[in-house]
CSV table of C-alpha atoms in Angstrom, one decimal:
chain,number,residue,atom,x,y,z
A,1,MET,CA,-36.3,-24.8,12.4
A,2,LYS,CA,-33.3,-26.3,11.1
A,3,PHE,CA,-33.7,-25.8,7.8
A,4,LEU,CA,-34.5,-21.9,8.8
A,5,GLU,CA,-31.2,-21.4,10.0
A,6,GLN,CA,-29.6,-22.3,7.2
A,7,THR,CA,-31.3,-21.3,5.0
A,8,PHE,CA,-30.2,-17.9,6.6
A,9,LEU,CA,-26.3,-19.5,7.2
A,10,ALA,CA,-26.4,-19.9,3.5
A,11,LEU,CA,-27.8,-16.1,2.8
A,12,GLY,CA,-25.5,-14.8,4.9
A,13,THR,CA,-22.4,-15.7,4.1
A,14,GLY,CA,-23.3,-15.5,0.1
A,15,VAL,CA,-23.7,-11.5,1.0
A,16,ILE,CA,-20.8,-11.1,3.2
A,17,GLY,CA,-18.6,-13.1,0.7
A,18,THR,CA,-19.8,-10.6,-2.2
A,19,THR,CA,-19.5,-7.4,-0.4
A,20,LEU,CA,-15.6,-8.4,0.1
A,21,LEU,CA,-14.9,-8.9,-3.1
A,22,ALA,CA,-16.7,-6.0,-4.8
A,23,MET,CA,-14.7,-3.8,-2.4
A,24,PRO,CA,-12.4,-1.8,-4.0
A,25,ALA,CA,-8.6,-2.6,-3.2
A,26,ALA,CA,-7.1,1.4,-1.7
A,27,ALA,CA,-4.0,2.5,-3.3
A,28,ILE,CA,-1.4,3.0,0.1
A,29,ASP,CA,1.4,5.6,0.2
A,30,PHE,CA,4.4,5.4,3.1
A,31,GLY,CA,7.8,7.3,3.9
A,32,PHE,CA,10.7,6.3,4.2
A,33,SER,CA,14.3,7.1,5.4
A,34,PHE,CA,17.7,5.5,5.8
A,35,GLU,CA,21.4,6.5,5.7
A,36,ASN,CA,23.1,7.0,2.8
A,37,ALA,CA,26.9,5.3,4.6
A,38,LEU,CA,27.7,4.8,0.4
A,39,ASN,CA,27.7,8.0,-1.0
A,40,GLY,CA,28.7,10.2,1.4
A,41,ASN,CA,26.4,9.7,4.5
A,42,GLY,CA,23.3,11.8,5.5
A,43,THR,CA,20.2,10.6,5.4
A,44,VAL,CA,17.7,10.5,2.6
A,45,THR,CA,13.9,10.9,3.0
A,46,GLY,CA,11.2,10.0,0.7
A,47,LEU,CA,7.8,9.0,-0.3
A,48,ILE,CA,6.6,6.0,-2.0
A,49,ARG,CA,3.0,6.1,-3.2
A,50,GLY,CA,0.4,4.0,-4.9
A,51,LEU,CA,1.1,0.9,-3.8
A,52,GLU,CA,-1.8,-1.9,-4.1
A,53,GLU,CA,-2.3,-5.0,-2.2
A,54,GLY,CA,-0.2,-7.9,-3.9
A,55,THR,CA,3.3,-7.0,-5.8
A,56,GLY,CA,2.0,-4.3,-7.6
A,57,ALA,CA,4.6,-1.4,-8.3
A,58,ALA,CA,4.5,2.3,-7.4
A,59,THR,CA,3.2,4.8,-8.9
A,60,SER,CA,5.7,7.0,-7.8
A,61,VAL,CA,8.9,7.1,-5.8
A,62,GLU,CA,9.6,10.9,-4.1
A,63,VAL,CA,12.5,11.3,-2.4
A,64,LEU,CA,12.2,14.7,-0.6
A,65,SER,CA,15.8,15.5,0.9
A,66,ASN,CA,19.5,14.1,0.9
A,67,THR,CA,21.8,15.1,2.7
A,68,ALA,CA,24.3,14.5,-0.4
A,69,GLY,CA,22.3,16.8,-2.3
A,70,PHE,CA,21.5,14.2,-5.4
A,71,GLY,CA,18.7,12.4,-6.2
A,72,ILE,CA,16.4,14.8,-5.2
A,73,GLY,CA,12.9,14.5,-7.0
A,74,GLU,CA,9.8,12.5,-7.8
A,75,TYR,CA,10.3,9.2,-9.9
A,76,VAL,CA,7.3,8.1,-11.8
């Protein structure tokens, strides 16, 4: 009986490990907002798109609004 338990434990661990390794990393998008105290005050808002886990670069940064009026657009 002990051999059967060890076999199932080894097989279960292998299946779970293989499944976790096969799962692709999903890209993460998030919004940001900050006060622009150095350049005319006001608020800057935008989106950072395409971050993957780890230290990879974003695919784009989009500035949606800036009360000072400059820098609006998408940076790829």
